[in-house]
Coordinates of C-alpha atoms (C1' of nucleotides) in Angstrom, one line a residue:
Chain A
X1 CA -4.7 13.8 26.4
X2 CA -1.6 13.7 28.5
X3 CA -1.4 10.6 30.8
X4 CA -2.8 8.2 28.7
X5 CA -2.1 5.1 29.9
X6 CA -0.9 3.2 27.1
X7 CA -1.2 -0.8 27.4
X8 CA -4.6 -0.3 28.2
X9 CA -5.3 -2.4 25.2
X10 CA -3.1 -4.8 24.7
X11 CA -3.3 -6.0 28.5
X12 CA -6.6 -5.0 29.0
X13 CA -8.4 -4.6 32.5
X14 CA -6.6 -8.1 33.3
X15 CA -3.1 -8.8 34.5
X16 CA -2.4 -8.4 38.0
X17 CA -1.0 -4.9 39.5
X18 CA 2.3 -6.6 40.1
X19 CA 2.7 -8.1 36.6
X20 CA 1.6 -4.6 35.1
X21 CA 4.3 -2.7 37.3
X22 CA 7.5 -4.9 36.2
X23 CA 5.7 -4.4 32.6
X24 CA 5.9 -0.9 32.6
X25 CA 9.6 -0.9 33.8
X26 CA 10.7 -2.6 30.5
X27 CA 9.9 0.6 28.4
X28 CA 11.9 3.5 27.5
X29 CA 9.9 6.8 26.3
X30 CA 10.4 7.8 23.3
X31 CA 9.2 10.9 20.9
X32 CA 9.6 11.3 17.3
X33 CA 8.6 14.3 15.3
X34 CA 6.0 14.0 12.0
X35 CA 6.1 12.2 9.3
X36 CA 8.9 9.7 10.4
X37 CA 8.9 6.4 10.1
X38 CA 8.9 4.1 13.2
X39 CA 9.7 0.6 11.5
X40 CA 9.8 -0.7 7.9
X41 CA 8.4 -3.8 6.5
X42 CA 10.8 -6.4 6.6
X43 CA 12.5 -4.8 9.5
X44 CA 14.2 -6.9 12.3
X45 CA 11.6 -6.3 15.2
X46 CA 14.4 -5.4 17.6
X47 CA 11.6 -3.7 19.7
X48 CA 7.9 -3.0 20.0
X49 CA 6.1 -0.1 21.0
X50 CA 3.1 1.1 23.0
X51 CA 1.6 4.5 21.5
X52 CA 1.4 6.8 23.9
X53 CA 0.0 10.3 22.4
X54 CA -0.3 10.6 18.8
X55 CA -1.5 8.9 15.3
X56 CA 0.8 6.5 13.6
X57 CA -0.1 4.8 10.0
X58 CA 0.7 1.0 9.4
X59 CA 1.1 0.1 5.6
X60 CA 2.8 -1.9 3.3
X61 CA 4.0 -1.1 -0.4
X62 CA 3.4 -2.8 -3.5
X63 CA 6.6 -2.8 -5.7
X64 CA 4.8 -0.3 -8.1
X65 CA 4.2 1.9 -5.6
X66 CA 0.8 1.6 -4.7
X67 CA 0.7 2.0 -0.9
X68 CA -2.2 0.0 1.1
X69 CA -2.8 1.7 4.9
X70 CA -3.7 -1.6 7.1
X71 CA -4.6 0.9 9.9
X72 CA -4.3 3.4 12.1
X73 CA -3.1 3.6 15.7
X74 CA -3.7 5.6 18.2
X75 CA -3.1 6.3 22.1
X76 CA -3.1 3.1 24.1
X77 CA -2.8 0.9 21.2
X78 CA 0.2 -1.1 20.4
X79 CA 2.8 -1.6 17.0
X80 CA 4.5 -5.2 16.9
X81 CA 3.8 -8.2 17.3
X82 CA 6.5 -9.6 20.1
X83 CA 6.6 -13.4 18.6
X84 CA 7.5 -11.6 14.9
X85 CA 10.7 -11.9 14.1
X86 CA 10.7 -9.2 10.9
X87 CA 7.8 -6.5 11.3
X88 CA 5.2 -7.8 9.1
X89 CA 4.1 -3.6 7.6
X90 CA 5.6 -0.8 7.8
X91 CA 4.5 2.1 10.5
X92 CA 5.1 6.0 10.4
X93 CA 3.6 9.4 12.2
X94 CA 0.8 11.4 12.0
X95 CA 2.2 14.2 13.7
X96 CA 4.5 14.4 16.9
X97 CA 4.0 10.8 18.8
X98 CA 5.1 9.6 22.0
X99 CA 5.6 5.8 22.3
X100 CA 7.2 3.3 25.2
X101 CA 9.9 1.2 23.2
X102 CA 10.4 -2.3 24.3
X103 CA 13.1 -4.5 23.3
X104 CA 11.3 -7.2 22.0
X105 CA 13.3 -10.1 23.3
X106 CA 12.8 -8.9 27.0
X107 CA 8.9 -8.5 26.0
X108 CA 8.4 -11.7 24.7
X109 CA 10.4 -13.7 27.9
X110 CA 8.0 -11.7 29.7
X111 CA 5.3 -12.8 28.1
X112 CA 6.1 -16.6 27.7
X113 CA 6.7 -16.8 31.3
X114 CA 3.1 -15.4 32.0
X115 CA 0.7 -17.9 30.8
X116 CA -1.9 -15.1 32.0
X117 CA -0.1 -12.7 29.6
X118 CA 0.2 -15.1 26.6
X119 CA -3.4 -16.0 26.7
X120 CA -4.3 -12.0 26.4
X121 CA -1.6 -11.6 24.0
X122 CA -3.6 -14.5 22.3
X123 CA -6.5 -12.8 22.3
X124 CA -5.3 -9.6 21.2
X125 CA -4.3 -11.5 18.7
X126 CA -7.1 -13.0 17.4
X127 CA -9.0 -9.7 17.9
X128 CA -6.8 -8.2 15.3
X129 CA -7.5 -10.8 12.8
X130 CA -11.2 -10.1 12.7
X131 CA -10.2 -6.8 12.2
X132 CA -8.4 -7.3 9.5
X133 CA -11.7 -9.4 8.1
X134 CA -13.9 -6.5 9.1
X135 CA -11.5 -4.2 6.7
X136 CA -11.4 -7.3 3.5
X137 CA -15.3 -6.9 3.9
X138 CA -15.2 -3.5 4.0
X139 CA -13.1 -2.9 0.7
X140 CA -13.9 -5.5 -1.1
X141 CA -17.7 -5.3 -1.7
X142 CA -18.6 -1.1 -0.4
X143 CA -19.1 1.9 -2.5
X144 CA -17.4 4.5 -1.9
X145 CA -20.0 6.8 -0.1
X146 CA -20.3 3.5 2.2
X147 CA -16.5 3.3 3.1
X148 CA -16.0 6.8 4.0
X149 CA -19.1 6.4 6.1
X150 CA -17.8 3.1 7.7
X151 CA -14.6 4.7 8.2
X152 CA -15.7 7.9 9.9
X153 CA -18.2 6.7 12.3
X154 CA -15.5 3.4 13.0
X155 CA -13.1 6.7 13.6
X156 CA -15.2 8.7 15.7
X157 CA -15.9 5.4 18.1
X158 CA -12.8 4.3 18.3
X159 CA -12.0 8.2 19.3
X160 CA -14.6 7.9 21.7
X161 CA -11.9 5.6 23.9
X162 CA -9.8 8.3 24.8
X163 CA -11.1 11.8 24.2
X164 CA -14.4 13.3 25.8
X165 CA -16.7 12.8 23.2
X166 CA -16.6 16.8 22.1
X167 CA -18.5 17.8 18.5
X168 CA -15.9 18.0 15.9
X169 CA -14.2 14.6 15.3
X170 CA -10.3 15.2 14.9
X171 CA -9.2 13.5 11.8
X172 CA -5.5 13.9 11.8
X173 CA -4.5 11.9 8.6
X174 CA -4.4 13.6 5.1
X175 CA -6.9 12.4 2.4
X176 CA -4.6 10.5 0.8
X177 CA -3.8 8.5 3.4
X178 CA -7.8 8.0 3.7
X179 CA -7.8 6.9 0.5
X180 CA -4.9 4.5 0.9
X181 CA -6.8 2.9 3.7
X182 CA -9.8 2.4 1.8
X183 CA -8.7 1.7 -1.4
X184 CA -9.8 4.7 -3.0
X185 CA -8.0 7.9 -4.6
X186 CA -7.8 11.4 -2.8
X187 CA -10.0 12.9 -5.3
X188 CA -13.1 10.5 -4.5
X189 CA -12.5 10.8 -0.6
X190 CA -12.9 14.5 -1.2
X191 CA -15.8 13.9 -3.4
X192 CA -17.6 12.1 -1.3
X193 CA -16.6 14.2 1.7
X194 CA -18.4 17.0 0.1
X195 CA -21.5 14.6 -1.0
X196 CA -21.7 14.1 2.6
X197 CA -21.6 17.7 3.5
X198 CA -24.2 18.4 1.2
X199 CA -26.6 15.8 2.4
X200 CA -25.8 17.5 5.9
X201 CA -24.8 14.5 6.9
X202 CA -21.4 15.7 8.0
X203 CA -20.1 19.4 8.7
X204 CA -15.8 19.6 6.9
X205 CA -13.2 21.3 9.5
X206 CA -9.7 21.7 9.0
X207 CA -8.2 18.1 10.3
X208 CA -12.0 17.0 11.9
X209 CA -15.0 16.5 10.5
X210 CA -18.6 17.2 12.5
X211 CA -20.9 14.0 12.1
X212 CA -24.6 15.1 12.2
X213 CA -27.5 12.3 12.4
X214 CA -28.3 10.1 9.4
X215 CA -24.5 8.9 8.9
X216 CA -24.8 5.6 10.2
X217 CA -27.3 4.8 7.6
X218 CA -25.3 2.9 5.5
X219 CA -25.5 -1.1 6.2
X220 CA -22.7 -1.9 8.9
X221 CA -21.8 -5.8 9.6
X222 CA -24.2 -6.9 11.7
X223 CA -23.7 -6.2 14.9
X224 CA -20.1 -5.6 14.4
X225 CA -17.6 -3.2 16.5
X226 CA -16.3 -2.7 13.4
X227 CA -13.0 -1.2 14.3
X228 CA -10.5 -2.2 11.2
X229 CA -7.4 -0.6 13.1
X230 CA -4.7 -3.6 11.8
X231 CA -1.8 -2.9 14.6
X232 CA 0.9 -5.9 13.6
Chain B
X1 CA -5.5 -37.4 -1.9
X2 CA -6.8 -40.2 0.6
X3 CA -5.0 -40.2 4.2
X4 CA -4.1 -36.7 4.3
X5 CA -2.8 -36.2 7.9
X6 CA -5.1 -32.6 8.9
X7 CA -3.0 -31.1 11.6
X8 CA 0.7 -30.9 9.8
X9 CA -0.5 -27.3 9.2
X10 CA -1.7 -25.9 12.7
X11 CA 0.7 -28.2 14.6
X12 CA 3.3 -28.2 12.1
X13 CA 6.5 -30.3 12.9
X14 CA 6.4 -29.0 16.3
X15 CA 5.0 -30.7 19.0
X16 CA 6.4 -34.0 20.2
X17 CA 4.7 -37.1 19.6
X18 CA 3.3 -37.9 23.0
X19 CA 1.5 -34.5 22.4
X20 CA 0.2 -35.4 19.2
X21 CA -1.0 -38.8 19.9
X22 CA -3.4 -37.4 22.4
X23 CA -4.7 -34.7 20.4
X24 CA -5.5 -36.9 17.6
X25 CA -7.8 -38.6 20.5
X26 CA -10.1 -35.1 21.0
X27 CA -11.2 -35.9 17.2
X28 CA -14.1 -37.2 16.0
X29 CA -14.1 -38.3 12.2
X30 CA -17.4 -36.1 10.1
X31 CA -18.7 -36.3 6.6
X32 CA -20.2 -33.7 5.5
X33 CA -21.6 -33.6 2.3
X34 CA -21.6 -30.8 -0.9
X35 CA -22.6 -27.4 -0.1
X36 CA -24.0 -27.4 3.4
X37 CA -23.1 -24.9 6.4
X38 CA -20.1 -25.9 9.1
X39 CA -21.1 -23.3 11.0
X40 CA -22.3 -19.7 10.4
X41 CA -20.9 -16.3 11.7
X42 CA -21.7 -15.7 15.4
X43 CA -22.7 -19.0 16.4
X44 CA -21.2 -20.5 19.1
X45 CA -18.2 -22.4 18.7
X46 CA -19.0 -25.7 20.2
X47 CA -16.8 -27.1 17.9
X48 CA -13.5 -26.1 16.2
X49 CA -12.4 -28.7 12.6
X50 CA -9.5 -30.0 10.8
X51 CA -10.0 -30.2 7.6
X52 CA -8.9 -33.9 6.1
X53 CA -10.4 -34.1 2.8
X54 CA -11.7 -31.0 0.2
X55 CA -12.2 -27.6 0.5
X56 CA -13.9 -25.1 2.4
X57 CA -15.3 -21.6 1.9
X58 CA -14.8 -18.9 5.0
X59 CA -17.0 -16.2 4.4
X60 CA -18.9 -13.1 6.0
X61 CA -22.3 -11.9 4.7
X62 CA -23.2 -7.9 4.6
X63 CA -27.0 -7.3 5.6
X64 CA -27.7 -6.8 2.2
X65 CA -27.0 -9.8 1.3
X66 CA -23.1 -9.3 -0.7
X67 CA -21.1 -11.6 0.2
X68 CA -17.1 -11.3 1.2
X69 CA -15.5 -15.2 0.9
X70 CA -12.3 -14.6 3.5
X71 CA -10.9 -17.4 2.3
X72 CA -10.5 -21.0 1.0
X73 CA -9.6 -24.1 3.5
X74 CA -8.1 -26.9 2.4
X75 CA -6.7 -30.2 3.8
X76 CA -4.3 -29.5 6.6
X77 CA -6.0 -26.6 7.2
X78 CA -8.1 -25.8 10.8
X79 CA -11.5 -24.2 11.2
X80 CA -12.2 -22.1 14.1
X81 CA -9.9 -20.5 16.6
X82 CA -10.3 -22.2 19.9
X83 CA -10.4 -19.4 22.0
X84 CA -13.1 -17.6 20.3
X85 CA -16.7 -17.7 22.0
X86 CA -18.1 -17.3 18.6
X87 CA -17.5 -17.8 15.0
X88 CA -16.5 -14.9 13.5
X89 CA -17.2 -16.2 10.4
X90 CA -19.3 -18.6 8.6
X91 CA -18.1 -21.7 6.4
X92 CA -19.9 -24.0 4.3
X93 CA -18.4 -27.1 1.9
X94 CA -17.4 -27.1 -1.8
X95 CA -18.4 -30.6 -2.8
X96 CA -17.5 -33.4 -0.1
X97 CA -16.0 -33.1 2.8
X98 CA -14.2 -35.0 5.3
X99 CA -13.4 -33.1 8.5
X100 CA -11.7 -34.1 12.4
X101 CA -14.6 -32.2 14.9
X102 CA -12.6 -31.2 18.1
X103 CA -14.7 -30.0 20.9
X104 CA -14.0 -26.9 21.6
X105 CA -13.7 -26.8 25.6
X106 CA -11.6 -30.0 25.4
X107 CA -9.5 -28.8 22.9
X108 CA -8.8 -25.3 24.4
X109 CA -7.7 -26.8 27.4
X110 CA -5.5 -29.2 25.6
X111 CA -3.7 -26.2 24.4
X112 CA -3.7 -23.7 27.6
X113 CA -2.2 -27.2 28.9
X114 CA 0.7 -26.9 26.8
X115 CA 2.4 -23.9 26.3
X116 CA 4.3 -25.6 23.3
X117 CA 1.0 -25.6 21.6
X118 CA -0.2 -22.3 22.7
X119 CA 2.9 -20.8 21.5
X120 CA 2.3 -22.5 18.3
X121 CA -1.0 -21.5 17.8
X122 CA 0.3 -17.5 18.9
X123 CA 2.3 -18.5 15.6
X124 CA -0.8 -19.4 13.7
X125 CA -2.5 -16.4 14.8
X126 CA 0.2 -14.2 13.6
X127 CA 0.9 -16.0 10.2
X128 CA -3.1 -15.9 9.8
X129 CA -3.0 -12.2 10.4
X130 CA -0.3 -11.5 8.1
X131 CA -2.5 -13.5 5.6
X132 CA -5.3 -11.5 6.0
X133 CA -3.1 -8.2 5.5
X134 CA -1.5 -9.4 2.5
X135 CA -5.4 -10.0 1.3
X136 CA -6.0 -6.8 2.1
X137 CA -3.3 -5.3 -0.3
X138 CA -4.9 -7.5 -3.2
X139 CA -8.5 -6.7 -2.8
X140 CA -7.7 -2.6 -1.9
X141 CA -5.5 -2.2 -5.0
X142 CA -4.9 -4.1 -7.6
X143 CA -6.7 -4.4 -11.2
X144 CA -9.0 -6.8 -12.2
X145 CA -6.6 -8.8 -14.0
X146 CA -4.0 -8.5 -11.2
X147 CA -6.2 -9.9 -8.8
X148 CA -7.1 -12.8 -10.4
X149 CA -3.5 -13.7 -11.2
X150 CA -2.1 -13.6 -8.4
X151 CA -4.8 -15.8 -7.0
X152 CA -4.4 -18.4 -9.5
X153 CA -0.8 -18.3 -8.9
X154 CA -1.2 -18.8 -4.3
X155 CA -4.2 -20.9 -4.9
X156 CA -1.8 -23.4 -7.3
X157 CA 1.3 -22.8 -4.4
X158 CA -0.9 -23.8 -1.6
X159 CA -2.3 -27.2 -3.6
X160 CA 1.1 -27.7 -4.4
X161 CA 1.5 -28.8 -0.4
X162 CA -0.9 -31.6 -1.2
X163 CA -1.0 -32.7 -4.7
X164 CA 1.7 -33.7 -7.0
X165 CA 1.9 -30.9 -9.3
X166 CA 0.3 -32.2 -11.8
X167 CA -0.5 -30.5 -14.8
X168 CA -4.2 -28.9 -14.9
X169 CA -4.5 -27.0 -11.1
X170 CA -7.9 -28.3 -9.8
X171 CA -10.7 -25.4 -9.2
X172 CA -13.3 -26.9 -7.3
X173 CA -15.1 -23.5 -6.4
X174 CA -17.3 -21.7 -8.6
X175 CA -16.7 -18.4 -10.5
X176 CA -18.9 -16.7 -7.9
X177 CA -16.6 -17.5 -5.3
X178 CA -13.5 -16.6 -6.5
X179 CA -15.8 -13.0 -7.8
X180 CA -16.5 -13.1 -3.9
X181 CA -12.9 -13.5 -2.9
X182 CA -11.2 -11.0 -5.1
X183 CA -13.8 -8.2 -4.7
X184 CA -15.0 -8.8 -8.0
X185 CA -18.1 -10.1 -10.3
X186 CA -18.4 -13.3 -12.0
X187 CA -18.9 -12.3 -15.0
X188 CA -15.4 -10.3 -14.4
X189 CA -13.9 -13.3 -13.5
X190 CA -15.4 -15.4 -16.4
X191 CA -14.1 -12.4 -18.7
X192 CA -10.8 -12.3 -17.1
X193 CA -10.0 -15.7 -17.6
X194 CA -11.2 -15.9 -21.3
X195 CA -8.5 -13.0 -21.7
X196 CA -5.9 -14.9 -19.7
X197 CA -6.3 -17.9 -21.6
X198 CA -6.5 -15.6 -25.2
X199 CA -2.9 -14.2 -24.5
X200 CA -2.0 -18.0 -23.9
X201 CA -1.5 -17.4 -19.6
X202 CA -3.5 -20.3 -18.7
X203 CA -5.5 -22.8 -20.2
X204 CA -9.5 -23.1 -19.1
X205 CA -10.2 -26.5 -18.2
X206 CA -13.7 -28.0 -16.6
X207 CA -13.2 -27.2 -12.5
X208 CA -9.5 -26.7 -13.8
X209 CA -6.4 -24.8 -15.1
X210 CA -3.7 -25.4 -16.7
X211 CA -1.0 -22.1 -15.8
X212 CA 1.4 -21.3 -18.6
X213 CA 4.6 -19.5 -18.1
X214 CA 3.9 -15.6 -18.4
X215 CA 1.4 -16.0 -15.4
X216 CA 4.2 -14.5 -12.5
X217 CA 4.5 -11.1 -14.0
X218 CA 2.2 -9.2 -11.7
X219 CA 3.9 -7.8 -9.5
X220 CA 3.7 -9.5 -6.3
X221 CA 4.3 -8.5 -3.0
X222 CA 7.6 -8.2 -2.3
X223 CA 8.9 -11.7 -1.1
X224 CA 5.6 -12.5 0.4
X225 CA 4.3 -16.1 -0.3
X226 CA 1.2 -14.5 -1.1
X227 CA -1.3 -17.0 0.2
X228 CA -4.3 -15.3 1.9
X229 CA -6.4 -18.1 3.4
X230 CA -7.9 -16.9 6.3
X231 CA -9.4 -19.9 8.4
X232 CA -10.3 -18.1 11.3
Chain C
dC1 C1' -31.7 -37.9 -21.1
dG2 C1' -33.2 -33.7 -19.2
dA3 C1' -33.2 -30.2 -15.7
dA4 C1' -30.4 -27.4 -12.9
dA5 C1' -26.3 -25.2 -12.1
dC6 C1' -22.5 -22.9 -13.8
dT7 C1' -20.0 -20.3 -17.5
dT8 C1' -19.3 -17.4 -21.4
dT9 C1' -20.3 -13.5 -24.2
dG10 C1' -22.5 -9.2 -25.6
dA11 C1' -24.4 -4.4 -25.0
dT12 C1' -24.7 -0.7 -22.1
dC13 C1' -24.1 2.2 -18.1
dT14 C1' -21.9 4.2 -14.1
dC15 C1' -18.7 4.8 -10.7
dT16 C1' -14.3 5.8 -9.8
dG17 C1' -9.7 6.9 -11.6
dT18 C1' -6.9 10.1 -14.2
dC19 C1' -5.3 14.6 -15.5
dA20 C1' -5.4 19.4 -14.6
dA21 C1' -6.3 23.7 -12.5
dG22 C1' -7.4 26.4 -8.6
dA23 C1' -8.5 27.2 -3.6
dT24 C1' -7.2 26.5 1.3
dT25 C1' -4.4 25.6 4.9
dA26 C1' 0.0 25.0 7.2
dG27 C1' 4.7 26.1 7.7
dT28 C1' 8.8 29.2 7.6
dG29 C1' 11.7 32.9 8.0
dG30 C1' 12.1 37.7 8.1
Chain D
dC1 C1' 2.8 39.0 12.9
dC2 C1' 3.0 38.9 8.1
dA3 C1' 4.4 37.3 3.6
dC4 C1' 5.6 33.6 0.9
dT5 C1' 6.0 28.8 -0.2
dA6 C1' 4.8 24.2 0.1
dA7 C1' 1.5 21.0 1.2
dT8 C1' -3.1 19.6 1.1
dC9 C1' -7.7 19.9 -0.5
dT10 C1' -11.5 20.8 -3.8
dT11 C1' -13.5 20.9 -8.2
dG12 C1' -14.0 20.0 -13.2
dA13 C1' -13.7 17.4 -17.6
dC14 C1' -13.0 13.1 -19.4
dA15 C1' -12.0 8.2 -19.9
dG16 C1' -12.1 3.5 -18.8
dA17 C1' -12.5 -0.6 -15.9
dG18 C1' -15.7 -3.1 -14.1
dA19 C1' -20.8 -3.6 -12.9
dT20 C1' -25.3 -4.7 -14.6
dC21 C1' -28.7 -6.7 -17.5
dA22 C1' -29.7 -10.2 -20.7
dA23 C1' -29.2 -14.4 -23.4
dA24 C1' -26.7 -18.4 -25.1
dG25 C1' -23.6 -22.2 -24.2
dT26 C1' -21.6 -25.9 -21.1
dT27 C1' -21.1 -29.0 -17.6
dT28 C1' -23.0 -31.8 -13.9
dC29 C1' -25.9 -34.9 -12.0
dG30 C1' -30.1 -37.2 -10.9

DNA sequence: CGAAACTTTGATCTCTGTCAAGATTAGTGG
DNA sequence: CCACTAATCTTGACAGAGATCAAAGTTTCG
């Protein structure tokens, strides 16, 4: 997907052309190769980025190790919250990204001097705290089978945004990181990966998964988006 | 605790006293009494409350019929973000309540009025987020036991902001609740408690606790205050 | 005082985690 | 392009934490 524009998100369909132009003057492209890590919880937020190709993990770490994935980004969505001070999670790669760096300090004067911008930032805002309630509901109180069901047909619509809907699904994250998310082990993703295959209600590719009917069965929130990607 | 000021935690300190004098005007005083509905997911948000006196469950339902609490509310505390439409969640009372109904409209443009107070409640936003990740991290993976220690051990740090610590830590909500919180079952909870108490942790008190020393050692987030109360 | 709500405790079951091999896939250098 | 190694994924056997079902105890409140 070359050319995606990436604040398509965060400022939406709003802000005027001239306030979007100056905007996109304050980033610097950037690439960094898999597997890196972006920013570290705890982190002075010196800057903020836009993703502009590629997957990126956010997560935090428990002292024993335990790792919980809040969510995963991807093209057009954005990592860092300009008002933080310290980043709040930690964020890495899923393979090569591309990302516009902002300093954060220039960001957030821009922002604050655009009431316009602070309301959407606002509002970005408290989209990503439902979210984040969307993802409590969905660990806390699913079976397995119904968070790896959640979780790929949430995947395959937020996917929908920026690739042509084609038949396989990429899934570029490892199991583990899957399981991480969910609050499962690898093992029962793959498990239940293969319970799903067998029901034919999924087809398992290298990196993408096909999603046949009879997958969104299990009992969504009503009437929810249902899009847990956390982005702090 | 009678005369408990409600907005010292969405305003904070902020906000001069000019400021403040007028939004205490947008408030009307509201009894409401043990166990009824505030207002249920997806309504619309006429109204947006302070909470002045007891506590408040936030909670989503799943269509069949499990129940995820997001969080408890207590004095200080506000219900309802003003620039949602709709309730994202639904909240209803743990015994009495007193609580300071704002319209929603007025208050909304009370705020877009001020961009002191919109910055502050960006702030909220973002500390409201963080608390939802860190409840995230408890529910996704920790053990049974871990769970509901830590809990006891935020829920007694946020009372702390309104009681004198006292000895016994009051525990107005039932064990289903706190089951519903932590991702858990009652009968868990009821076990997990009996066990705490056993190896001398806490003491079990009616609607109470008293919280021996030897109740910090799980691991806690690093540094984090630990205190998911999502009011959304 | 008595009924309703809540809590504790017990017995049993099951889902998911853990430990351990293999099988696949991806990556690297010759 | 192939061979070899490392990473990832699948599968199995087993154990255990927590769920479920059921029945007593307590506390609360009219």
């Amino acid at each position: 997907m070359p050319g995606v524009f990436f604040p398509a998100r965060f400022c939406g369909e709003a802000a005027d052309p001239n306030e979007l132009r100056e905007f996109q003057k304050l980033a610097v492209q950037v690439r960094v190769a898999a597997g890196k890590t972006i920013f570290s919880e705890g982190e002075l937020a010196d800057s903020v980025f836009g993703l502009s190709r590629g997957f990126v993990r956010l997560y935090r770490l428990l002292p024993d190790g335990r790792r919980q994935i809040l969510g995963f980004a991807l093209p057009g969505d954005f990592l860092g919250m300009p008002i933080n001070d310290r980043h709040p999670v930690s964020a890495d790669t899923i393979g090569e990204v591309t990302l516009s760096r902002f300093s954060r300090l220039k960001l957030a004067n821009f922002i604050l001097s655009s009431p316009n911008v602070l309301r959407l930032l606002m509002e970005f805002a408290a989209r990503q705290l439902e979210m984040a309630q969307d993802q409590i509901a969905l660990i806390g109180r699913r079976s397995a089978e119904e968070k790896v069901s959640i979780f790929l047909v949430n995947w395959r619509s937020r996917l929908a945004r920026i690739t042509g809907s084609s038949e396989a699904v990429p899934l570029p994250m490892p199991r583990k990181d899957i399981a991480d998310f969910l609050g499962l082990t690898l093992e029962t993703i793959s498990r239940t990966f293969t319970k799903l295959e067998q029901r034919k209600a999924i087809r398992i590719l290298p990196k993408a998964v096909v999603m046949l009917t009879g997958l969104e069965q299990p009992p969504l929130l009503k009437g929810g988006t249902y899009d847990p990607h956390i982005l702090l």
